Amino acid sequence: MPVKQDSSSLNFLAFLAHGLDEVNGPGRRKYSESSLAKADKLQARTLDSLAYILVGQESSQVVAVGALLPPKGSSETAITLVVSENDSVLDSTSSHLNHVLGLLRVIHDYPPTKAEDIRIEDFERKGEATDYVRQFITLETALIKYCAPKLDKRYRKDSRNTNFTDSLADLFGLPAHERDDLTQTQRDSLKAFQAAAHMVTRSDGRPWLQHGARASHSAARYLSQNLLSGDADVPERIRSALHSLHSAKKVLDQLKHLEFRIFWNAYIKNVLRWLSKATAICEHYGNVARIATTPSLASAFFSRGFKTKFLRNPMASRQVSFFVDRPTVRQVLSSVGVPLEHEDEQRINDFIVRLANSQTADITGDHQLEVTTHIPVHCECNVLKAIHSKPAVSYIGVSELSCAFCAIYFDAYREVTGERTYTRGTHDQTTDWACASLVEDDSRSGINLKDFLETDTRIRASVCKQLRGKIARGWNVYVASPRNSQSTSASEQSPGRSGNEEKADDDWENPDYAE
């Protein structure tokens, strides 16, 4: 049976705040990055990358990773990786992590007499690699194979892979003034784009347009066709294509090429942002591989040993019911300081109707709505409560940016406890969410329950205050624009192509194009 939520509960307040966001139309994501100056940047990057490479599902999977340290004065020397998901931890997640850690141990334990110096960010082909370098290639291809479903989804989002290849073909295609299929505005954008491209150079001084752009084009087309292929020889070629695109990203990221990036974005929006996301696996692989090669990380993981702990999510299989009617909404709005007039009765009725539409639920009686749903304790909050009061790295890696509710919870936790524990940041949007509780973890032993209850109560009071403020702001937005429809954005369409489609080739595999 679903658990009914009281209208004053934090979960109900979060439900209502999220409902207002949905009805008002979700705004653009606002990326707010936490200050890594307060956390060890190497540890932070490592935990973020471990979380990232544990996502193997196409959608609806978020993973968080924390690290417990050995207690001071204890004979215990091993660190413990603490892993949680928004749902129950999948068997594939735990087995993949253990597999990755096993591959890292092989690299770490490789006989020093045979281990040459390696720059992890450099790409080396398997056929030309030494046995030592092949261990790194084995690790990277294992990550790519496991993450392929999610990589493919990121790659194809809003058809930006097609926008990328189309705009590159336009770059080295007909001059802009010969493109009769474009509007004058598009021709002007293409002209500036083509002119700026001639100024882009690689680190070796060679022009990128002649020694890289076509390779990026063919690599992107290969990935579009083969990311989910199960053929035995494909993962190595996918790795090669990803590195080709990542090399292009590193070239274009240079400050001296800012003008070119601006003109490209004016011609086709968000292509370069897509390029960063599409090749992020290359950087995350590098961060994970450094566990075996960086002395401080290698010592922590292998010299002193490590353990893994996969957390149960207390809300993973629990359904809850939220009951919404006019008196309940009015009571909440009054409690958050919203002055209500007689005409607000109709506004509340309209809000309940639109909330029902966003939840695909039916209204019964006099604007009464009951929503039965699944609200998870988000994985970063679950890890935070698991490491509370224990020696731990003051950072929790998450496979994606935290939601606005998690940011509120972490703010409250830092305010109450004084512990400077962070995640990478927040996208400032809301989703289904349940508030964590420090006293729900039945695996704790020997804790001071009174202290835990007091801390938990103060955290929840702070969260409650911030949720009430968010509801008040959301209602003000709703009143100011009561008929504001949920925003939608059409997938960006690229301008028409010039002439014939160039045949896909293997330019990215030509050593002459390696950055």
Short mmCIF file of C-alpha atoms in Angstrom, two decimals:
data_model
loop_
_atom_site.label_atom_id
_atom_site.label_comp_id
_atom_site.label_asym_id
_atom_site.label_seq_id
_atom_site.Cartn_x
_atom_site.Cartn_y
_atom_site.Cartn_z
CA MET A 1 0.00 0.00 0.00
CA PRO A 2 1.26 3.51 -0.77
CA VAL A 3 2.33 5.61 2.22
CA LYS A 4 0.15 8.74 2.54
CA GLN A 5 2.12 11.96 2.98
CA ASP A 6 0.99 14.64 5.42
CA SER A 7 0.61 18.09 3.85
CA SER A 8 3.23 19.49 6.23
CA SER A 9 5.85 16.82 5.44
CA LEU A 10 9.03 17.75 3.62
CA ASN A 11 8.20 15.25 0.90
CA PHE A 12 4.84 16.94 0.28
CA LEU A 13 6.44 20.39 0.22
CA ALA A 14 9.01 19.12 -2.30
CA PHE A 15 6.19 17.59 -4.36
CA LEU A 16 4.33 20.91 -4.39
CA ALA A 17 7.49 22.91 -5.21
CA HIS A 18 8.27 20.54 -8.08
CA GLY A 19 4.64 20.78 -9.22
CA LEU A 20 4.90 24.56 -9.41
CA ASP A 21 8.08 24.24 -11.46
CA GLU A 22 6.31 21.84 -13.83
CA VAL A 23 3.23 24.04 -14.17
CA ASN A 24 5.27 27.21 -14.63
CA GLY A 25 7.42 25.45 -17.21
CA PRO A 26 10.95 24.34 -16.31
CA GLY A 27 13.41 27.14 -16.92
CA ARG A 28 16.79 26.79 -18.52
CA ARG A 29 19.31 24.85 -16.52
CA LYS A 30 21.45 27.11 -14.36
CA TYR A 31 24.73 25.42 -13.65
CA SER A 32 26.05 26.32 -10.21
CA GLU A 33 29.44 24.77 -9.50
CA SER A 34 30.57 24.11 -5.95
CA SER A 35 33.92 25.42 -4.81
CA LEU A 36 36.40 22.59 -5.22
CA ALA A 37 38.91 24.73 -3.36
CA LYS A 38 37.21 23.33 -0.28
CA ALA A 39 37.80 19.76 -1.42
CA ASP A 40 40.84 17.97 -2.75
CA LYS A 41 40.50 18.44 -6.51
CA LEU A 42 42.22 15.16 -7.35
CA GLN A 43 39.92 13.22 -5.03
CA ALA A 44 36.89 15.11 -6.36
CA ARG A 45 37.70 14.38 -10.01
CA THR A 46 38.33 10.72 -9.19
CA LEU A 47 35.01 10.25 -7.37
CA ASP A 48 33.06 12.10 -10.08
CA SER A 49 34.63 9.94 -12.77
CA LEU A 50 34.01 6.70 -10.86
CA ALA A 51 30.34 7.68 -10.60
CA TYR A 52 30.22 8.58 -14.30
CA ILE A 53 31.67 5.28 -15.54
CA LEU A 54 29.21 3.28 -13.41
CA VAL A 55 26.23 4.46 -15.48
CA GLY A 56 25.49 1.73 -18.00
CA GLN A 57 21.75 2.22 -18.50
CA GLU A 58 20.37 4.40 -21.28
CA SER A 59 18.21 6.45 -18.91
CA SER A 60 16.93 6.83 -15.35
CA GLN A 61 20.19 5.80 -13.71
CA VAL A 62 22.12 8.15 -11.44
CA VAL A 63 25.07 6.97 -9.35
CA ALA A 64 26.92 8.57 -6.43
CA VAL A 65 30.25 7.51 -4.94
CA GLY A 66 31.75 8.58 -1.62
CA ALA A 67 34.84 7.41 0.23
CA LEU A 68 35.13 6.49 3.91
CA LEU A 69 38.60 6.79 5.41
CA PRO A 70 40.11 4.53 8.09
CA PRO A 71 39.37 5.81 11.60
CA LYS A 72 42.31 7.54 13.24
CA GLY A 73 44.24 5.27 15.56
CA SER A 74 42.60 2.18 14.07
CA SER A 75 44.46 -0.83 12.73
CA GLU A 76 42.15 -0.62 9.72
CA THR A 77 43.95 0.90 6.72
CA ALA A 78 41.55 0.37 3.82
CA ILE A 79 39.35 3.05 2.34
CA THR A 80 35.75 2.11 1.58
CA LEU A 81 34.02 3.23 -1.61
CA VAL A 82 30.36 3.91 -0.77
CA VAL A 83 28.04 3.57 -3.77
CA SER A 84 24.36 4.42 -4.13
CA GLU A 85 21.83 4.84 -6.91
CA ASN A 86 18.51 6.67 -7.00
CA ASP A 87 17.01 3.20 -7.08
CA SER A 88 18.48 -0.03 -5.73
CA VAL A 89 22.09 -0.58 -6.77
CA LEU A 90 22.05 -2.77 -9.87
CA ASP A 91 24.04 -6.00 -9.97
CA SER A 92 25.68 -4.70 -13.14
CA THR A 93 26.87 -1.60 -11.26
CA SER A 94 28.58 -3.56 -8.51
CA SER A 95 30.12 -6.12 -10.87
CA HIS A 96 31.39 -3.39 -13.22
CA LEU A 97 33.01 -1.46 -10.37
CA ASN A 98 34.74 -4.60 -9.13
CA HIS A 99 35.88 -5.37 -12.69
CA VAL A 100 37.31 -1.85 -13.14
CA LEU A 101 39.11 -1.99 -9.80
CA GLY A 102 40.55 -5.36 -10.82
CA LEU A 103 41.87 -3.92 -14.09
CA LEU A 104 43.40 -1.00 -12.19
CA ARG A 105 45.15 -3.41 -9.84
CA VAL A 106 46.66 -5.24 -12.83
CA ILE A 107 48.08 -1.92 -14.07
CA HIS A 108 49.33 -0.98 -10.61
CA ASP A 109 50.98 -4.36 -10.04
CA TYR A 110 52.61 -4.51 -13.47
CA PRO A 111 56.31 -5.37 -13.07
CA PRO A 112 58.18 -2.02 -12.83
CA THR A 113 60.97 -3.27 -15.10
CA LYS A 114 58.49 -3.55 -17.96
CA ALA A 115 56.43 -0.47 -17.20
CA GLU A 116 57.40 2.48 -19.33
CA ASP A 117 56.28 6.04 -18.74
CA ILE A 118 52.81 6.69 -20.19
CA ARG A 119 50.84 9.87 -20.71
CA ILE A 120 47.30 8.68 -20.19
CA GLU A 121 45.82 11.46 -22.30
CA ASP A 122 47.86 10.35 -25.33
CA PHE A 123 46.15 7.98 -27.74
CA GLU A 124 47.99 4.82 -28.75
CA ARG A 125 46.75 2.17 -31.14
CA LYS A 126 46.40 -1.33 -29.78
CA GLY A 127 48.38 -2.90 -32.62
CA GLU A 128 51.37 -0.65 -31.90
CA ALA A 129 51.18 -0.72 -28.10
CA THR A 130 53.45 -2.47 -25.62
CA ASP A 131 52.01 -5.01 -23.20
CA TYR A 132 51.91 -2.35 -20.47
CA VAL A 133 50.01 0.15 -22.60
CA ARG A 134 47.62 -2.60 -23.67
CA GLN A 135 46.46 -2.84 -20.03
CA PHE A 136 45.27 0.78 -20.26
CA ILE A 137 43.58 0.10 -23.59
CA THR A 138 41.80 -2.90 -22.05
CA LEU A 139 40.55 -0.65 -19.25
CA GLU A 140 39.34 2.07 -21.61
CA THR A 141 37.52 -0.29 -23.98
CA ALA A 142 35.85 -1.94 -20.97
CA LEU A 143 34.52 1.46 -19.87
CA ILE A 144 33.31 2.29 -23.39
CA LYS A 145 31.51 -1.05 -23.81
CA TYR A 146 29.76 -0.75 -20.44
CA CYS A 147 28.77 2.91 -20.91
CA ALA A 148 27.74 2.50 -24.58
CA PRO A 149 23.93 2.78 -24.07
CA LYS A 150 24.28 6.06 -22.16
CA LEU A 151 27.00 7.32 -24.52
CA ASP A 152 24.74 6.67 -27.48
CA LYS A 153 21.85 8.57 -25.90
CA ARG A 154 24.07 11.57 -25.12
CA TYR A 155 25.55 11.37 -28.59
CA ARG A 156 22.22 11.50 -30.44
CA LYS A 157 20.41 13.96 -28.17
CA ASP A 158 18.44 16.51 -30.21
CA SER A 159 20.20 15.20 -33.36
CA ARG A 160 23.30 17.21 -32.45
CA ASN A 161 25.57 14.53 -33.87
CA THR A 162 23.93 15.21 -37.23
CA ASN A 163 24.24 18.97 -36.70
CA PHE A 164 27.95 18.45 -36.04
CA THR A 165 28.63 16.43 -39.19
CA ASP A 166 26.39 18.66 -41.34
CA SER A 167 28.11 21.84 -40.18
CA LEU A 168 31.56 20.33 -40.76
CA ALA A 169 30.53 19.29 -44.28
CA ASP A 170 29.35 22.86 -44.85
CA LEU A 171 32.66 24.13 -43.51
CA PHE A 172 34.74 22.43 -46.20
CA GLY A 173 31.97 22.44 -48.81
CA LEU A 174 30.88 25.12 -51.25
CA PRO A 175 31.76 28.74 -50.39
CA ALA A 176 28.92 30.50 -48.61
CA HIS A 177 28.15 32.83 -51.53
CA GLU A 178 27.42 29.80 -53.76
CA ARG A 179 24.86 28.32 -51.36
CA ASP A 180 21.56 29.23 -53.02
CA ASP A 181 19.71 26.85 -50.68
CA LEU A 182 20.41 29.08 -47.65
CA THR A 183 18.83 32.31 -46.52
CA GLN A 184 20.97 35.43 -46.58
CA THR A 185 21.33 35.27 -42.79
CA GLN A 186 22.52 31.67 -43.01
CA ARG A 187 24.95 32.53 -45.80
CA ASP A 188 26.39 35.36 -43.71
CA SER A 189 26.84 33.01 -40.74
CA LEU A 190 28.45 30.35 -42.93
CA LYS A 191 30.78 32.90 -44.53
CA ALA A 192 32.07 34.01 -41.11
CA PHE A 193 32.31 30.36 -40.00
CA GLN A 194 34.33 29.34 -43.07
CA ALA A 195 36.64 32.37 -42.85
CA ALA A 196 37.41 31.84 -39.16
CA ALA A 197 38.21 28.15 -39.73
CA HIS A 198 41.33 29.05 -41.71
CA MET A 199 42.84 30.58 -38.57
CA VAL A 200 42.49 27.41 -36.46
CA THR A 201 45.77 25.56 -35.93
CA ARG A 202 46.76 22.43 -34.06
CA SER A 203 49.45 22.29 -31.42
CA ASP A 204 51.96 21.31 -34.12
CA GLY A 205 51.10 24.45 -36.10
CA ARG A 206 49.34 22.65 -38.94
CA PRO A 207 45.95 24.03 -40.04
CA TRP A 208 43.09 22.13 -38.43
CA LEU A 209 40.89 22.53 -41.50
CA GLN A 210 43.28 20.40 -43.60
CA HIS A 211 44.56 18.17 -40.78
CA GLY A 212 41.67 17.38 -38.47
CA ALA A 213 38.27 18.68 -39.58
CA ARG A 214 37.64 15.85 -42.06
CA ALA A 215 38.90 13.32 -39.53
CA SER A 216 36.39 14.67 -37.00
CA HIS A 217 33.65 14.43 -39.63
CA SER A 218 34.33 10.78 -40.46
CA ALA A 219 34.82 9.85 -36.79
CA ALA A 220 31.46 11.37 -35.86
CA ARG A 221 29.72 9.49 -38.68
CA TYR A 222 31.35 6.22 -37.64
CA LEU A 223 30.13 6.68 -34.06
CA SER A 224 26.59 7.44 -35.27
CA GLN A 225 26.54 4.07 -37.01
CA ASN A 226 28.45 1.87 -34.57
CA LEU A 227 28.24 3.01 -30.93
CA LEU A 228 25.89 0.16 -30.06
CA SER A 229 27.44 -2.43 -32.35
CA GLY A 230 28.29 -5.75 -30.73
CA ASP A 231 31.01 -6.72 -33.21
CA ALA A 232 34.25 -7.80 -31.56
CA ASP A 233 36.53 -5.32 -33.32
CA VAL A 234 34.23 -2.32 -32.91
CA PRO A 235 35.12 -1.14 -29.34
CA GLU A 236 38.72 -0.42 -30.37
CA ARG A 237 37.55 1.58 -33.41
CA ILE A 238 34.98 3.41 -31.26
CA ARG A 239 37.81 4.27 -28.87
CA SER A 240 39.83 5.61 -31.81
CA ALA A 241 36.90 7.70 -33.11
CA LEU A 242 36.17 9.14 -29.66
CA HIS A 243 39.80 10.18 -29.27
CA SER A 244 39.69 11.84 -32.68
CA LEU A 245 36.75 13.98 -31.57
CA HIS A 246 38.37 14.61 -28.19
CA SER A 247 41.52 15.85 -29.95
CA ALA A 248 39.35 18.27 -31.92
CA LYS A 249 37.76 19.45 -28.68
CA LYS A 250 41.18 20.14 -27.14
CA VAL A 251 42.23 22.13 -30.22
CA LEU A 252 39.04 24.19 -30.28
CA ASP A 253 39.05 24.79 -26.51
CA GLN A 254 42.18 26.92 -26.81
CA LEU A 255 41.60 30.59 -26.02
CA LYS A 256 43.11 31.66 -29.34
CA HIS A 257 40.25 29.90 -31.14
CA LEU A 258 37.48 31.69 -29.24
CA GLU A 259 36.37 33.64 -32.32
CA PHE A 260 35.97 30.43 -34.33
CA ARG A 261 33.86 28.88 -31.56
CA ILE A 262 31.64 31.97 -31.53
CA PHE A 263 31.09 31.80 -35.31
CA TRP A 264 30.41 28.05 -35.20
CA ASN A 265 27.86 28.52 -32.43
CA ALA A 266 26.22 31.32 -34.44
CA TYR A 267 25.90 28.96 -37.42
CA ILE A 268 24.70 25.90 -35.48
CA LYS A 269 23.99 26.34 -31.77
CA ASN A 270 25.28 24.03 -29.04
CA VAL A 271 27.52 21.94 -31.30
CA LEU A 272 30.66 22.57 -29.25
CA ARG A 273 28.82 21.95 -25.98
CA TRP A 274 27.66 18.67 -27.48
CA LEU A 275 31.26 17.84 -28.46
CA SER A 276 32.34 18.17 -24.81
CA LYS A 277 29.56 15.86 -23.62
CA ALA A 278 30.06 13.35 -26.44
CA THR A 279 33.75 12.89 -25.60
CA ALA A 280 33.55 13.22 -21.80
CA ILE A 281 34.23 9.49 -21.44
CA CYS A 282 37.82 10.14 -22.61
CA GLU A 283 38.50 12.48 -19.69
CA HIS A 284 36.70 10.27 -17.18
CA TYR A 285 38.76 7.29 -18.35
CA GLY A 286 41.91 9.35 -17.72
CA ASN A 287 40.80 10.24 -14.20
CA VAL A 288 40.00 6.60 -13.41
CA ALA A 289 43.26 5.31 -14.93
CA ARG A 290 45.25 7.69 -12.73
CA ILE A 291 44.10 5.72 -9.70
CA ALA A 292 46.74 3.18 -10.72
CA THR A 293 49.48 5.65 -11.65
CA THR A 294 49.20 8.61 -9.26
CA PRO A 295 51.20 7.80 -6.10
CA SER A 296 48.71 9.25 -3.60
CA LEU A 297 45.72 7.50 -5.21
CA ALA A 298 47.57 4.24 -5.84
CA SER A 299 48.69 4.16 -2.22
CA ALA A 300 45.15 4.78 -0.96
CA PHE A 301 43.57 2.13 -3.21
CA PHE A 302 46.21 -0.58 -3.47
CA SER A 303 48.96 -0.23 -0.86
CA ARG A 304 46.47 0.09 2.00
CA GLY A 305 43.66 -1.81 0.33
CA PHE A 306 40.08 -0.85 -0.39
CA LYS A 307 36.56 -2.09 0.21
CA THR A 308 33.24 -1.41 -1.49
CA LYS A 309 29.88 -0.81 0.16
CA PHE A 310 26.68 -0.70 -1.88
CA LEU A 311 23.91 1.16 -0.07
CA ARG A 312 20.28 0.19 0.22
CA ASN A 313 18.00 3.03 -0.85
CA PRO A 314 15.25 3.35 1.79
CA MET A 315 12.68 4.61 -0.74
CA ALA A 316 13.66 2.37 -3.66
CA SER A 317 10.53 0.20 -3.63
CA ARG A 318 8.17 2.42 -1.64
CA GLN A 319 5.20 4.15 -3.22
CA VAL A 320 3.72 7.27 -1.66
CA SER A 321 0.43 9.09 -2.12
CA PHE A 322 -0.01 12.85 -2.17
CA PHE A 323 -3.52 14.27 -1.66
CA VAL A 324 -4.08 17.76 -3.05
CA ASP A 325 -7.21 19.89 -2.78
CA ARG A 326 -8.02 23.58 -2.49
CA PRO A 327 -7.89 23.81 1.34
CA THR A 328 -4.53 21.98 1.41
CA VAL A 329 -2.93 24.25 -1.19
CA ARG A 330 -4.40 27.32 0.52
CA GLN A 331 -3.04 26.16 3.89
CA VAL A 332 0.47 25.63 2.48
CA LEU A 333 0.47 28.98 0.66
CA SER A 334 -0.67 30.78 3.81
CA SER A 335 2.04 29.05 5.85
CA VAL A 336 4.77 30.23 3.46
CA GLY A 337 3.60 33.84 3.70
CA VAL A 338 1.65 34.21 0.46
CA PRO A 339 -1.18 36.78 0.90
CA LEU A 340 -4.33 35.23 -0.56
CA GLU A 341 -7.33 37.12 -1.90
CA HIS A 342 -10.77 35.92 -2.95
CA GLU A 343 -9.71 35.64 -6.61
CA ASP A 344 -6.95 33.24 -5.62
CA GLU A 345 -9.58 30.49 -5.17
CA GLN A 346 -9.87 30.21 -8.95
CA ARG A 347 -6.08 30.39 -9.34
CA ILE A 348 -5.74 27.48 -6.91
CA ASN A 349 -8.37 25.49 -8.82
CA ASP A 350 -6.52 26.15 -12.08
CA PHE A 351 -3.24 25.14 -10.48
CA ILE A 352 -4.69 21.81 -9.31
CA VAL A 353 -6.02 21.11 -12.82
CA ARG A 354 -2.66 21.86 -14.40
CA LEU A 355 -0.84 19.85 -11.71
CA ALA A 356 -3.10 16.89 -12.54
CA ASN A 357 -2.26 17.28 -16.23
CA SER A 358 1.48 17.32 -15.50
CA GLN A 359 1.09 14.17 -13.40
CA THR A 360 -1.31 12.51 -15.90
CA ALA A 361 -3.71 12.03 -12.98
CA ASP A 362 -7.49 12.48 -12.73
CA ILE A 363 -9.30 15.07 -10.62
CA THR A 364 -12.16 13.83 -8.46
CA GLY A 365 -14.82 15.72 -6.53
CA ASP A 366 -14.31 19.43 -6.00
CA HIS A 367 -10.79 19.85 -7.41
CA GLN A 368 -9.37 16.95 -5.45
CA LEU A 369 -6.29 15.15 -6.68
CA GLU A 370 -4.48 12.07 -5.41
CA VAL A 371 -1.12 11.23 -6.94
CA THR A 372 0.55 7.90 -6.22
CA THR A 373 4.17 7.91 -7.23
CA HIS A 374 7.68 6.76 -6.45
CA ILE A 375 9.93 9.35 -4.82
CA PRO A 376 13.55 8.29 -4.30
CA VAL A 377 16.10 9.46 -1.80
CA HIS A 378 18.62 10.77 -4.30
CA CYS A 379 21.88 8.87 -4.34
CA GLU A 380 24.12 11.75 -3.21
CA CYS A 381 21.91 12.36 -0.16
CA ASN A 382 21.94 8.62 0.57
CA VAL A 383 25.75 8.59 0.50
CA LEU A 384 25.90 11.74 2.63
CA LYS A 385 23.88 10.17 5.42
CA ALA A 386 25.98 7.00 5.21
CA ILE A 387 29.24 8.92 5.77
CA HIS A 388 27.81 11.34 8.36
CA SER A 389 29.92 11.54 11.53
CA LYS A 390 32.55 9.23 10.05
CA PRO A 391 36.00 10.10 8.66
CA ALA A 392 35.44 10.54 4.94
CA VAL A 393 36.53 12.47 1.87
CA SER A 394 34.62 15.76 2.00
CA TYR A 395 33.26 15.28 -1.50
CA ILE A 396 30.69 12.99 -3.11
CA GLY A 397 31.02 12.14 -6.79
CA VAL A 398 27.79 12.08 -8.79
CA SER A 399 27.28 10.91 -12.38
CA GLU A 400 25.34 14.09 -13.20
CA LEU A 401 24.69 17.47 -11.64
CA SER A 402 22.55 17.44 -8.50
CA CYS A 403 18.97 18.69 -8.54
CA ALA A 404 17.86 21.85 -6.74
CA PHE A 405 16.42 19.84 -3.84
CA CYS A 406 19.71 18.01 -3.26
CA ALA A 407 21.50 21.36 -3.31
CA ILE A 408 19.10 22.57 -0.61
CA TYR A 409 19.76 19.44 1.49
CA PHE A 410 23.55 19.78 1.20
CA ASP A 411 23.34 23.49 2.09
CA ALA A 412 21.31 22.62 5.18
CA TYR A 413 23.71 19.82 6.12
CA ARG A 414 26.73 22.13 5.90
CA GLU A 415 24.92 24.85 7.85
CA VAL A 416 23.95 22.53 10.71
CA THR A 417 27.00 20.26 10.98
CA GLY A 418 29.79 22.58 9.87
CA GLU A 419 31.07 19.78 7.62
CA ARG A 420 32.20 21.12 4.23
CA THR A 421 30.92 18.25 2.09
CA TYR A 422 30.19 19.06 -1.55
CA THR A 423 29.13 17.63 -4.89
CA ARG A 424 30.16 19.08 -8.26
CA GLY A 425 27.18 21.44 -8.30
CA THR A 426 23.54 21.71 -9.33
CA HIS A 427 21.55 22.31 -12.51
CA ASP A 428 18.96 24.10 -10.32
CA GLN A 429 15.98 22.13 -11.64
CA THR A 430 13.65 19.91 -9.60
CA THR A 431 12.43 16.35 -9.91
CA ASP A 432 10.73 13.69 -7.78
CA TRP A 433 12.56 13.70 -4.45
CA ALA A 434 12.34 12.36 -0.91
CA CYS A 435 14.18 13.92 2.00
CA ALA A 436 16.88 11.74 3.53
CA SER A 437 17.00 11.06 7.25
CA LEU A 438 20.19 10.49 9.23
CA VAL A 439 18.40 8.04 11.52
CA GLU A 440 16.95 5.75 8.84
CA ASP A 441 20.17 3.79 8.40
CA ASP A 442 19.63 0.63 10.43
CA SER A 443 23.19 -0.55 9.74
CA ARG A 444 24.68 1.93 12.19
CA SER A 445 25.80 0.59 15.53
CA GLY A 446 27.06 2.37 18.59
CA ILE A 447 25.76 5.77 17.46
CA ASN A 448 24.56 8.47 19.80
CA LEU A 449 20.93 8.39 18.71
CA LYS A 450 20.08 11.57 20.60
CA ASP A 451 22.76 13.54 18.74
CA PHE A 452 21.68 12.06 15.41
CA LEU A 453 18.04 12.94 16.05
CA GLU A 454 18.93 16.49 17.06
CA THR A 455 21.13 17.00 13.99
CA ASP A 456 18.52 15.44 11.70
CA THR A 457 15.78 17.66 13.15
CA ARG A 458 17.84 20.81 12.59
CA ILE A 459 18.71 19.79 9.02
CA ARG A 460 15.07 19.09 8.21
CA ALA A 461 14.02 22.43 9.72
CA SER A 462 16.51 24.21 7.46
CA VAL A 463 15.33 22.23 4.42
CA CYS A 464 11.71 23.04 5.32
CA LYS A 465 12.49 26.77 5.46
CA GLN A 466 14.14 26.69 2.04
CA LEU A 467 11.33 24.61 0.49
CA ARG A 468 8.73 27.06 1.80
CA GLY A 469 10.67 29.92 0.26
CA LYS A 470 10.83 28.04 -3.04
CA ILE A 471 7.05 27.45 -2.99
CA ALA A 472 6.42 31.15 -2.32
CA ARG A 473 8.64 32.17 -5.24
CA GLY A 474 7.03 29.54 -7.48
CA TRP A 475 3.54 30.77 -6.65
CA ASN A 476 4.53 34.37 -7.41
CA VAL A 477 5.74 33.23 -10.84
CA TYR A 478 2.50 31.31 -11.35
CA VAL A 479 0.33 34.31 -10.43
CA ALA A 480 2.34 36.65 -12.65
CA SER A 481 1.90 34.33 -15.64
CA PRO A 482 -1.03 32.02 -14.84
CA ARG A 483 -1.36 30.68 -18.39
CA ASN A 484 2.33 30.13 -18.97
CA SER A 485 2.55 26.82 -20.83
CA GLN A 486 5.35 24.35 -20.28
CA SER A 487 8.21 25.37 -22.50
CA THR A 488 9.28 23.15 -25.29
CA SER A 489 12.19 23.58 -27.61
CA ALA A 490 12.32 22.07 -31.05
CA SER A 491 15.38 20.15 -32.00
CA GLU A 492 17.75 22.41 -33.79
CA GLN A 493 17.67 21.99 -37.54
CA SER A 494 20.83 22.42 -39.52
CA PRO A 495 20.85 24.46 -42.72
CA GLY A 496 20.58 22.60 -46.00
CA ARG A 497 23.50 20.57 -47.26
CA SER A 498 25.53 21.54 -50.26
CA GLY A 499 25.93 19.08 -53.11
CA ASN A 500 26.51 15.39 -52.53
CA GLU A 501 27.04 13.77 -49.14
CA GLU A 502 30.70 12.96 -48.76
CA LYS A 503 31.44 9.30 -48.36
CA ALA A 504 32.30 8.36 -44.78
CA ASP A 505 35.93 7.36 -44.45
CA ASP A 506 38.39 6.40 -41.76
CA ASP A 507 40.31 9.69 -41.65
CA TRP A 508 40.31 9.65 -37.85
CA GLU A 509 42.43 6.48 -37.97
CA ASN A 510 45.11 8.14 -40.10
CA PRO A 511 48.12 8.80 -37.83
CA ASP A 512 48.70 12.05 -39.73
CA TYR A 513 45.59 13.44 -38.06
CA ALA A 514 46.51 12.45 -34.49
CA GLU A 515 46.83 15.52 -32.31
#
